[in-house]
Short mmCIF file of C-alpha atoms in Angstrom, two decimals:
data_model
loop_
_atom_site.label_atom_id
_atom_site.label_comp_id
_atom_site.label_asym_id
_atom_site.label_seq_id
_atom_site.Cartn_x
_atom_site.Cartn_y
_atom_site.Cartn_z
CA MET W 225 -55.40 -21.00 -12.81
CA SER W 226 -55.99 -24.71 -13.17
CA GLY W 227 -52.82 -26.77 -13.13
CA HIS W 228 -50.65 -23.80 -12.14
CA LYS W 229 -49.61 -22.04 -8.97
CA LEU W 230 -48.68 -18.38 -8.63
CA LEU W 231 -45.71 -17.96 -6.31
CA LYS W 232 -44.42 -14.74 -4.76
CA LEU W 233 -40.74 -15.00 -3.92
CA TRP W 234 -38.81 -12.42 -1.95
CA SER W 235 -35.14 -11.77 -2.61
CA SER W 236 -32.81 -8.77 -2.33
CA GLY W 237 -35.55 -6.47 -1.13
CA ARG W 238 -37.80 -6.86 -4.16
CA SER W 239 -40.67 -9.22 -4.88
CA ARG W 240 -40.69 -11.69 -7.73
CA TRP W 241 -43.81 -13.25 -9.19
CA ARG W 242 -43.30 -16.54 -10.96
CA LEU W 243 -45.71 -18.86 -12.73
CA HIS W 244 -44.84 -22.56 -12.46
CA GLU W 245 -46.30 -25.83 -13.53
CA GLY W 246 -48.28 -27.50 -10.75
CA ILE W 247 -46.09 -30.59 -10.89
CA SER W 248 -42.32 -30.31 -11.21
CA ARG W 249 -40.01 -32.56 -13.23
CA CYS W 250 -39.17 -34.37 -9.98
CA GLY W 251 -42.84 -35.17 -9.44
CA LYS W 252 -43.34 -32.88 -6.43
CA ALA W 253 -45.43 -29.78 -6.01
CA CYS W 254 -43.31 -27.00 -7.49
CA TYR W 255 -42.91 -24.50 -4.70
CA SER W 256 -39.76 -22.43 -4.19
CA SER W 257 -37.92 -25.51 -2.98
CA CYS W 258 -37.82 -26.80 -6.58
CA ILE W 259 -36.37 -23.60 -7.99
CA PRO W 260 -32.66 -24.19 -8.66
CA LYS W 261 -30.56 -21.68 -6.75
CA VAL W 262 -27.08 -20.80 -7.95
CA CYS W 263 -24.53 -18.64 -6.16
CA ILE W 264 -21.68 -16.90 -7.97
CA VAL W 265 -18.69 -15.56 -6.04
CA GLY W 266 -17.16 -12.56 -7.79
CA SER W 267 -18.79 -9.87 -9.94
CA GLY W 268 -16.14 -9.35 -12.60
CA PRO W 269 -16.57 -10.41 -16.24
CA ALA W 270 -16.35 -14.13 -15.37
CA GLY W 271 -19.08 -13.84 -12.76
CA PHE W 272 -21.46 -11.80 -14.87
CA TYR W 273 -20.97 -13.85 -18.04
CA THR W 274 -21.61 -17.03 -16.06
CA ALA W 275 -24.77 -15.53 -14.58
CA GLN W 276 -25.92 -14.25 -17.97
CA HIS W 277 -25.63 -17.67 -19.61
CA ILE W 278 -27.37 -19.50 -16.75
CA ILE W 279 -30.31 -17.08 -16.73
CA LYS W 280 -30.73 -17.33 -20.51
CA ALA W 281 -30.35 -21.11 -20.57
CA ARG W 282 -33.04 -21.89 -18.02
CA GLN W 283 -36.16 -19.99 -17.05
CA ASP W 284 -36.37 -21.45 -13.54
CA VAL W 285 -33.00 -20.60 -11.99
CA ASP W 286 -32.32 -17.89 -9.39
CA VAL W 287 -28.77 -16.51 -9.42
CA ASP W 288 -27.16 -14.55 -6.58
CA ILE W 289 -23.82 -12.80 -7.09
CA TYR W 290 -21.58 -12.09 -4.07
CA GLU W 291 -18.78 -9.51 -4.27
CA ARG W 292 -16.11 -8.50 -1.76
CA LEU W 293 -16.22 -4.79 -2.71
CA PRO W 294 -19.31 -2.56 -2.54
CA VAL W 295 -19.00 -2.01 -6.31
CA PRO W 296 -19.37 -4.54 -9.16
CA PHE W 297 -17.61 -5.29 -12.47
CA GLY W 298 -14.13 -6.29 -11.26
CA LEU W 299 -11.35 -5.67 -13.77
CA VAL W 300 -13.71 -3.90 -16.18
CA ARG W 301 -13.83 -1.14 -13.56
CA PHE W 302 -10.36 -1.55 -12.08
CA GLY W 303 -8.24 -3.10 -14.84
CA VAL W 304 -9.13 -1.36 -18.10
CA ALA W 305 -6.95 1.62 -18.98
CA PRO W 306 -8.80 4.96 -18.77
CA ASP W 307 -7.96 5.74 -22.41
CA HIS W 308 -9.86 2.63 -23.57
CA PRO W 309 -13.41 3.52 -22.49
CA GLU W 310 -14.97 1.45 -25.28
CA VAL W 311 -13.84 -1.74 -23.53
CA LYS W 312 -16.01 -0.80 -20.57
CA ASN W 313 -19.19 -0.91 -22.68
CA VAL W 314 -19.74 -4.49 -21.48
CA ILE W 315 -20.89 -2.91 -18.21
CA ASN W 316 -24.19 -2.16 -19.96
CA THR W 317 -24.73 -5.88 -20.59
CA PHE W 318 -23.71 -6.77 -17.04
CA THR W 319 -26.16 -4.19 -15.69
CA GLN W 320 -28.99 -5.82 -17.63
CA THR W 321 -28.07 -9.15 -16.07
CA ALA W 322 -27.89 -7.67 -12.56
CA LYS W 323 -31.35 -6.11 -12.99
CA HIS W 324 -32.94 -9.32 -14.22
CA SER W 325 -35.79 -10.49 -12.02
CA ARG W 326 -33.94 -13.76 -11.30
CA CYS W 327 -30.60 -12.18 -10.42
CA SER W 328 -29.49 -10.44 -7.21
CA PHE W 329 -26.23 -8.68 -6.33
CA TYR W 330 -24.74 -8.68 -2.83
CA GLY W 331 -21.69 -6.45 -2.56
CA ASN W 332 -19.54 -5.87 0.53
CA VAL W 333 -19.59 -9.62 1.31
CA ASN W 334 -16.17 -11.24 1.70
CA VAL W 335 -16.62 -14.94 0.97
CA GLY W 336 -14.14 -16.96 3.01
CA LYS W 337 -14.32 -14.40 5.80
CA ASP W 338 -17.90 -13.15 6.24
CA VAL W 339 -19.38 -16.43 5.03
CA SER W 340 -17.71 -19.73 4.17
CA VAL W 341 -17.95 -21.63 0.90
CA ASP W 342 -19.39 -24.58 2.84
CA GLU W 343 -22.20 -22.35 4.13
CA LEU W 344 -22.91 -21.22 0.59
CA GLN W 345 -23.04 -24.83 -0.58
CA GLN W 346 -25.57 -25.63 2.11
CA ALA W 347 -27.75 -22.71 0.96
CA TYR W 348 -27.48 -23.21 -2.84
CA HIS W 349 -27.75 -26.09 -5.28
CA ALA W 350 -24.56 -24.91 -7.01
CA VAL W 351 -21.75 -22.49 -6.18
CA VAL W 352 -19.57 -20.97 -8.93
CA LEU W 353 -16.27 -19.42 -7.87
CA SER W 354 -15.38 -16.54 -10.22
CA TYR W 355 -13.37 -14.26 -7.99
CA GLY W 356 -10.44 -13.89 -10.38
CA ALA W 357 -6.77 -13.37 -9.65
CA GLU W 358 -6.05 -10.68 -7.07
CA GLY W 359 -2.57 -11.79 -6.09
CA ASN W 360 0.75 -10.66 -7.57
CA ARG W 361 3.33 -13.02 -8.98
CA SER W 362 6.73 -12.44 -7.44
CA MET W 363 9.91 -12.00 -9.50
CA GLY W 364 11.72 -13.99 -6.83
CA VAL W 365 14.89 -11.89 -6.98
CA PRO W 366 16.85 -10.05 -4.27
CA GLY W 367 15.88 -6.43 -3.78
CA GLU W 368 12.31 -6.60 -5.09
CA ASP W 369 11.05 -5.30 -1.74
CA LEU W 370 12.97 -2.03 -2.09
CA ALA W 371 11.14 1.27 -2.39
CA GLY W 372 10.54 1.99 -6.07
CA VAL W 373 9.54 -1.56 -7.04
CA TYR W 374 5.86 -2.06 -7.85
CA SER W 375 3.69 -4.67 -9.51
CA ALA W 376 1.84 -3.74 -12.68
CA LYS W 377 -1.35 -4.92 -10.96
CA ASP W 378 -0.95 -2.37 -8.17
CA PHE W 379 0.10 0.36 -10.60
CA VAL W 380 -3.02 -0.23 -12.71
CA GLY W 381 -5.12 -0.35 -9.55
CA TRP W 382 -3.65 3.00 -8.47
CA TYR W 383 -4.57 4.91 -11.61
CA ASN W 384 -7.95 3.15 -11.85
CA GLY W 385 -8.99 3.94 -8.29
CA LEU W 386 -8.94 0.49 -6.69
CA PRO W 387 -9.59 1.22 -2.98
CA ASN W 388 -6.55 -0.59 -1.57
CA CYS W 389 -4.26 0.97 -4.21
CA ARG W 390 -5.30 4.61 -3.76
CA GLU W 391 -2.98 7.48 -3.03
CA LYS W 392 -3.04 9.29 0.27
CA THR W 393 -5.70 11.52 -1.27
CA ASP W 394 -9.23 10.21 -1.76
CA ILE W 395 -9.72 11.00 -5.43
CA THR W 396 -8.21 9.86 -8.73
CA GLN W 397 -7.49 13.37 -10.02
CA PRO W 398 -4.15 13.54 -8.13
CA ALA W 399 -3.14 10.26 -9.79
CA LEU W 400 -3.77 11.81 -13.19
CA GLU W 401 -1.84 14.91 -12.19
CA ALA W 402 1.05 12.80 -10.90
CA LEU W 403 1.25 10.97 -14.22
CA ALA W 404 1.04 14.21 -16.20
CA GLU W 405 3.84 15.76 -14.14
CA SER W 406 6.00 12.62 -14.17
CA GLN W 407 9.73 13.16 -14.67
CA VAL W 408 10.18 9.69 -16.16
CA CYS W 409 12.01 10.18 -19.45
CA ARG W 410 12.93 6.60 -20.47
CA VAL W 411 10.93 3.39 -20.22
CA LEU W 412 12.33 -0.02 -21.14
CA ILE W 413 9.98 -2.98 -21.51
CA VAL W 414 11.99 -6.12 -20.72
CA GLY W 415 11.08 -9.63 -21.84
CA ARG W 416 12.86 -12.92 -21.16
CA ARG W 417 12.17 -14.22 -24.68
CA GLY W 418 12.25 -12.60 -28.13
CA PRO W 419 10.13 -10.53 -30.56
CA MET W 420 8.39 -13.65 -31.87
CA GLN W 421 7.04 -14.43 -28.38
CA ILE W 422 5.87 -10.95 -27.38
CA ALA W 423 2.41 -10.98 -25.78
CA CYS W 424 1.08 -7.52 -26.65
CA THR W 425 -1.43 -6.83 -29.44
CA ILE W 426 -0.78 -4.86 -32.62
CA LYS W 427 -3.17 -2.19 -31.36
CA GLU W 428 -1.16 -1.76 -28.17
CA LEU W 429 2.11 -1.58 -30.10
CA ARG W 430 0.67 0.93 -32.57
CA GLU W 431 -0.44 3.13 -29.68
CA MET W 432 3.09 3.07 -28.28
CA VAL W 433 4.62 3.90 -31.69
CA ASN W 434 2.30 6.90 -32.06
CA LEU W 435 2.50 8.07 -28.45
CA PRO W 436 2.92 11.88 -28.54
CA GLY W 437 6.24 13.24 -27.33
CA THR W 438 8.05 9.91 -27.48
CA ARG W 439 10.40 8.01 -29.77
CA PRO W 440 11.24 4.29 -29.88
CA GLU W 441 14.68 2.96 -28.96
CA MET W 442 15.39 -0.64 -29.94
CA VAL W 443 18.44 -2.91 -30.17
CA ALA W 444 18.86 -4.09 -33.77
CA THR W 445 20.54 -7.36 -32.78
CA ASP W 446 17.37 -8.40 -30.89
CA PHE W 447 15.69 -8.78 -34.30
CA GLU W 448 18.26 -10.94 -36.08
CA GLY W 449 16.59 -13.72 -38.06
CA VAL W 450 13.07 -12.45 -37.28
CA ALA W 451 12.22 -11.35 -40.84
CA GLU W 452 13.10 -14.79 -42.19
CA ALA W 453 10.84 -16.50 -39.64
CA LEU W 454 7.74 -14.46 -40.55
CA LYS W 455 6.59 -16.68 -43.42
CA ASP W 456 5.62 -19.48 -41.04
CA VAL W 457 3.58 -17.52 -38.47
CA PRO W 458 -0.18 -16.77 -38.32
CA ARG W 459 -1.34 -13.46 -39.78
CA PRO W 460 -1.99 -11.58 -36.47
CA ARG W 461 1.51 -12.45 -35.21
CA LYS W 462 2.98 -11.59 -38.61
CA ARG W 463 1.39 -8.11 -38.67
CA LEU W 464 2.52 -7.42 -35.10
CA THR W 465 6.09 -8.51 -35.83
CA GLU W 466 6.24 -6.54 -39.07
CA LEU W 467 5.30 -3.38 -37.18
CA MET W 468 8.04 -4.09 -34.62
CA LEU W 469 10.59 -4.61 -37.38
CA LYS W 470 9.55 -1.41 -39.12
CA THR W 471 9.76 0.54 -35.86
CA ALA W 472 13.12 -0.94 -34.87
CA LEU W 473 15.01 -1.17 -38.13
CA GLU W 474 13.54 1.00 -40.88
CA LYS W 475 14.55 4.60 -41.36
CA PRO W 476 11.47 6.73 -40.66
CA GLY W 477 10.02 9.16 -43.18
CA GLU W 478 10.75 12.85 -42.96
CA LYS W 479 7.61 13.72 -41.00
CA GLU W 480 8.08 10.87 -38.53
CA GLN W 481 11.78 11.70 -38.13
CA GLU W 482 10.85 15.28 -37.32
CA ARG W 483 8.38 14.07 -34.71
CA ARG W 484 10.99 11.81 -33.14
CA ASN W 485 13.59 14.59 -33.07
CA LYS W 486 11.22 16.71 -30.99
CA ALA W 487 10.44 13.87 -28.56
CA SER W 488 11.46 14.38 -24.95
CA ARG W 489 10.86 10.79 -23.84
CA VAL W 490 12.07 7.40 -25.01
CA TRP W 491 10.60 3.89 -24.85
CA GLY W 492 11.86 0.57 -26.12
CA PHE W 493 11.80 -3.20 -25.88
CA ARG W 494 14.72 -5.14 -24.45
CA PHE W 495 14.39 -8.79 -25.41
CA PHE W 496 16.26 -11.87 -24.15
CA ARG W 497 16.63 -10.45 -20.63
CA SER W 498 15.57 -11.75 -17.21
CA PRO W 499 15.79 -9.88 -13.88
CA ILE W 500 18.19 -11.40 -11.40
CA GLU W 501 18.54 -8.61 -8.83
CA VAL W 502 17.16 -5.18 -8.04
CA LEU W 503 20.11 -2.95 -7.16
CA ALA W 504 19.91 -0.64 -4.15
CA ASP W 505 21.28 2.87 -3.81
CA PRO W 506 23.98 3.59 -1.17
CA SER W 507 21.32 4.00 1.53
CA GLN W 508 20.09 0.44 0.77
CA ASN W 509 16.51 1.76 1.04
CA LYS W 510 15.48 2.39 -2.56
CA ILE W 511 16.42 1.16 -5.99
CA ALA W 512 19.23 2.43 -8.17
CA GLY W 513 18.97 -0.07 -11.01
CA ILE W 514 18.30 -3.63 -12.05
CA ARG W 515 20.66 -6.45 -13.00
CA LEU W 516 19.52 -8.48 -15.99
CA ALA W 517 20.65 -11.89 -17.20
CA VAL W 518 21.14 -12.22 -20.96
CA ASN W 519 19.26 -15.17 -22.45
CA LYS W 520 19.22 -17.18 -25.63
CA LEU W 521 16.29 -19.18 -26.99
CA GLU W 522 16.04 -22.90 -27.39
CA GLY W 523 13.22 -23.96 -29.69
CA SER W 524 11.02 -21.67 -31.75
CA GLY W 525 7.61 -20.03 -31.79
CA GLU W 526 5.38 -20.04 -28.71
CA GLY W 527 7.22 -23.04 -27.27
CA ALA W 528 10.65 -21.39 -27.26
CA GLN W 529 12.39 -21.45 -23.89
CA ALA W 530 14.73 -18.79 -22.49
CA VAL W 531 18.08 -20.21 -21.39
CA LEU W 532 20.76 -18.29 -19.48
CA THR W 533 23.98 -17.49 -21.33
CA GLY W 534 25.98 -16.49 -18.25
CA GLU W 535 26.17 -12.86 -19.39
CA GLU W 536 24.74 -10.05 -17.24
CA GLU W 537 24.11 -6.33 -17.61
CA ASP W 538 23.15 -3.56 -15.19
CA VAL W 539 20.53 -0.98 -16.15
CA PRO W 540 20.28 2.20 -14.02
CA CYS W 541 16.68 3.12 -13.15
CA GLY W 542 14.61 4.70 -10.42
CA LEU W 543 11.43 2.68 -10.87
CA VAL W 544 10.74 -0.99 -11.59
CA VAL W 545 7.26 -2.26 -12.47
CA SER W 546 7.00 -6.04 -12.59
CA SER W 547 4.42 -7.19 -15.10
CA ILE W 548 4.79 -10.96 -14.87
CA GLY W 549 1.15 -11.80 -14.23
CA TYR W 550 -1.61 -11.98 -11.68
CA LYS W 551 -2.34 -15.09 -9.66
CA SER W 552 -5.42 -16.46 -7.95
CA LEU W 553 -5.43 -17.08 -4.22
CA SER W 554 -7.15 -19.73 -2.14
CA ILE W 555 -10.42 -18.33 -0.82
CA ASP W 556 -11.34 -21.06 1.66
CA PRO W 557 -9.49 -24.11 3.06
CA SER W 558 -12.40 -26.33 2.03
CA VAL W 559 -11.91 -25.54 -1.68
CA PRO W 560 -9.34 -27.61 -3.64
CA PHE W 561 -6.51 -25.36 -4.81
CA ASP W 562 -3.40 -25.93 -6.92
CA SER W 563 -0.90 -23.51 -5.39
CA HIS W 564 1.67 -24.19 -8.13
CA LYS W 565 -0.66 -23.30 -11.01
CA ALA W 566 -2.65 -20.88 -8.80
CA ILE W 567 -5.99 -22.26 -10.01
CA VAL W 568 -8.83 -24.37 -8.67
CA PRO W 569 -8.38 -27.84 -10.27
CA ASN W 570 -11.31 -28.40 -12.59
CA ILE W 571 -12.62 -30.20 -15.64
CA MET W 572 -14.66 -27.89 -17.88
CA GLY W 573 -15.38 -25.72 -14.84
CA ARG W 574 -16.41 -28.60 -12.57
CA VAL W 575 -14.24 -28.46 -9.45
CA GLN W 576 -12.64 -31.84 -8.94
CA GLN W 577 -13.76 -33.85 -5.92
CA ALA W 578 -16.32 -31.20 -4.94
CA ALA W 579 -19.86 -31.92 -6.14
CA GLY W 580 -21.92 -28.81 -6.79
CA LEU W 581 -18.86 -26.57 -6.91
CA TYR W 582 -17.73 -24.87 -10.13
CA CYS W 583 -15.27 -22.21 -11.24
CA SER W 584 -14.92 -19.79 -14.15
CA GLY W 585 -12.60 -17.05 -15.34
CA TRP W 586 -8.96 -16.72 -14.35
CA LEU W 587 -9.51 -18.88 -11.28
CA LYS W 588 -10.33 -21.67 -13.73
CA THR W 589 -7.66 -21.12 -16.38
CA GLY W 590 -5.03 -18.84 -14.89
CA PRO W 591 -4.65 -15.16 -15.86
CA THR W 592 -4.78 -15.38 -19.62
CA GLY W 593 -6.70 -13.77 -22.46
CA VAL W 594 -8.96 -10.76 -22.77
CA ILE W 595 -12.61 -10.13 -21.86
CA ALA W 596 -13.86 -12.12 -24.86
CA THR W 597 -11.73 -15.08 -23.74
CA THR W 598 -13.24 -14.87 -20.27
CA MET W 599 -16.73 -14.74 -21.79
CA ASN W 600 -16.25 -18.00 -23.67
CA ASN W 601 -14.64 -19.76 -20.70
CA SER W 602 -17.49 -18.62 -18.43
CA PHE W 603 -20.12 -19.79 -20.90
CA ASP W 604 -18.41 -23.20 -20.92
CA THR W 605 -18.68 -23.41 -17.13
CA ALA W 606 -22.34 -22.39 -17.26
CA ARG W 607 -22.99 -25.12 -19.85
CA SER W 608 -21.33 -27.69 -17.58
CA LEU W 609 -23.57 -26.61 -14.74
CA MET W 610 -26.69 -26.77 -16.94
CA GLU W 611 -25.72 -30.25 -18.15
CA ASP W 612 -25.39 -31.41 -14.55
CA MET W 613 -28.82 -30.01 -13.72
CA ASP W 614 -30.43 -31.69 -16.72
CA SER W 615 -28.69 -35.04 -16.21
CA GLY W 616 -29.55 -35.24 -12.52
CA MET W 617 -25.90 -35.18 -11.50
CA LEU W 618 -26.76 -32.02 -9.59
CA ASP W 619 -29.50 -32.84 -7.07
CA LEU W 620 -32.32 -30.31 -7.34
CA SER W 621 -34.89 -32.24 -5.33
CA ALA W 622 -33.85 -30.88 -1.92
CA ALA W 623 -35.09 -27.49 -0.77
CA LYS W 624 -32.40 -24.80 -0.72
CA PRO W 625 -32.97 -21.44 1.03
CA GLY W 626 -30.46 -19.47 -1.04
CA SER W 627 -29.90 -15.85 -0.02
CA GLN W 628 -32.58 -16.10 2.66
CA SER W 629 -30.38 -18.11 5.01
CA ILE W 630 -27.16 -16.33 4.00
CA SER W 631 -28.72 -12.95 4.78
CA VAL W 632 -29.54 -14.18 8.28
CA LEU W 633 -25.95 -15.34 8.79
CA LEU W 634 -24.53 -12.03 7.55
CA GLU W 635 -26.85 -10.01 9.77
CA LYS W 636 -25.75 -12.00 12.82
CA ARG W 637 -22.12 -11.28 11.86
CA GLY W 638 -22.69 -7.57 11.44
CA VAL W 639 -22.29 -7.59 7.65
CA LYS W 640 -24.69 -5.43 5.64
CA PRO W 641 -24.63 -6.28 1.93
CA VAL W 642 -24.79 -3.65 -0.80
CA THR W 643 -27.58 -4.31 -3.32
CA PHE W 644 -27.42 -3.35 -6.98
CA SER W 645 -29.74 -0.40 -6.34
CA ASP W 646 -27.28 0.68 -3.63
CA TRP W 647 -24.48 0.48 -6.22
CA GLU W 648 -26.52 2.69 -8.53
CA LYS W 649 -26.41 5.41 -5.85
CA ILE W 650 -22.60 5.17 -5.90
CA ASP W 651 -22.68 5.18 -9.70
CA ASN W 652 -24.79 8.35 -9.79
CA VAL W 653 -22.51 10.19 -7.35
CA GLU W 654 -19.41 9.23 -9.35
CA MET W 655 -20.93 10.37 -12.64
CA THR W 656 -22.12 13.64 -11.11
CA ARG W 657 -18.65 14.33 -9.74
CA GLY W 658 -17.10 13.45 -13.08
CA GLU W 659 -19.47 15.74 -14.98
CA ALA W 660 -18.33 18.65 -12.82
CA SER W 661 -14.76 18.15 -14.04
CA GLY W 662 -15.55 17.16 -17.63
CA LYS W 663 -14.97 13.42 -17.13
CA PRO W 664 -17.25 10.37 -17.48
CA ARG W 665 -16.91 9.73 -13.76
CA GLU W 666 -14.78 10.51 -10.72
CA LYS W 667 -14.51 7.28 -8.75
CA LEU W 668 -14.96 7.00 -5.02
CA LEU W 669 -11.71 5.48 -3.75
CA ASN W 670 -12.61 4.71 -0.18
CA VAL W 671 -14.77 1.72 0.83
CA GLU W 672 -16.17 3.62 3.80
CA GLU W 673 -17.23 6.47 1.52
CA MET W 674 -18.79 3.98 -0.91
CA LEU W 675 -20.81 2.43 1.91
CA GLN W 676 -21.88 5.81 3.20
CA VAL W 677 -23.23 6.77 -0.23
CA ALA W 678 -24.86 3.36 -0.73
CA ARG W 679 -26.73 3.63 2.56
CA THR W 680 -27.86 7.23 2.20
#
């Protein structure tokens, strides 16, 4: 093969054959040292979309994905509601990326603990941090540590089988049974601003309106002036608000009224309210209610600000779920981190004052948007990285060992990574268990059990 060299590269337990030009763009013989090596930390949507774009954009880049858990896919696996299985179809695309000859998955590796970011930077030409937002935002009010107060993140993790959110039992079926047998009869969704600032989608609201066995309960005064403001809002917001107005204020038809009369459970929005204290029962051990401040708005639209009026009201309840957002955490002292915004400071995904370091997903922007939003933001980071490779801002001339040296470090530290083929063993067991009970899958909830299956 005149003018070419055939290289056999080993990574993640499988061989890769690659044909390269005899002379690289940097004028040196193009052995493995000239192959750009990129490491991605986190295997959720941000990580996989970043990897996907990099692999498609250049034919000479190796990408390794490191994940703290033995299983991939992040919030697609642990954050999507079970009754929205269609959202999880992106897993098929992520699987194709993971099985690409230039991509390797290393699960069960806790970056910042098992291996440092600095060690990854020494082993790779570029490191992309995409580990998401695993922390909970605090309400910052007295009593939020009482029994009966939970974060929405942990609640979602519980019913989705996130290992550190599991019940005392090791399977998700008891969680489903607990929800089915729940004695909760009234759910209020509290927001500090008004109907024009609500963050849900029309699909989510429609699902609530049509939820079997329930009826809506709204406060008419919360919607004063809303109808008049509709003419100036974008169509998606207009449709959402119109459905809220119809649900809250219009008299239902005969069939709908009959359905509501038979309902045993109630749900509703309470706008212009902020929590100021979780109230304890006489034992002072668990909650008895929540004290809310009554707000008014200054400004309009998305920029409206909630301002306290001085009024308060107490709402009796036995369960409080705070849904005020996720937040990213610092993974390594060497990585710049804005603790106020809970993000890694960056410009178009380039981490400031840290050459060769990038970020994507919620770590880059904060916890906002849906999977499609994360896709676009991850593609932007990948483009920044590609631009830096092409412009020479990212030095590709030096040899980088990639996973070869990291694997040696992990072995010395007693860490055994889970490969994607190992994950497929877990996947097969979960689907087999699910099939036995008429479900798509029955998740393994215990990391030890996951590792045992992966290493069988």
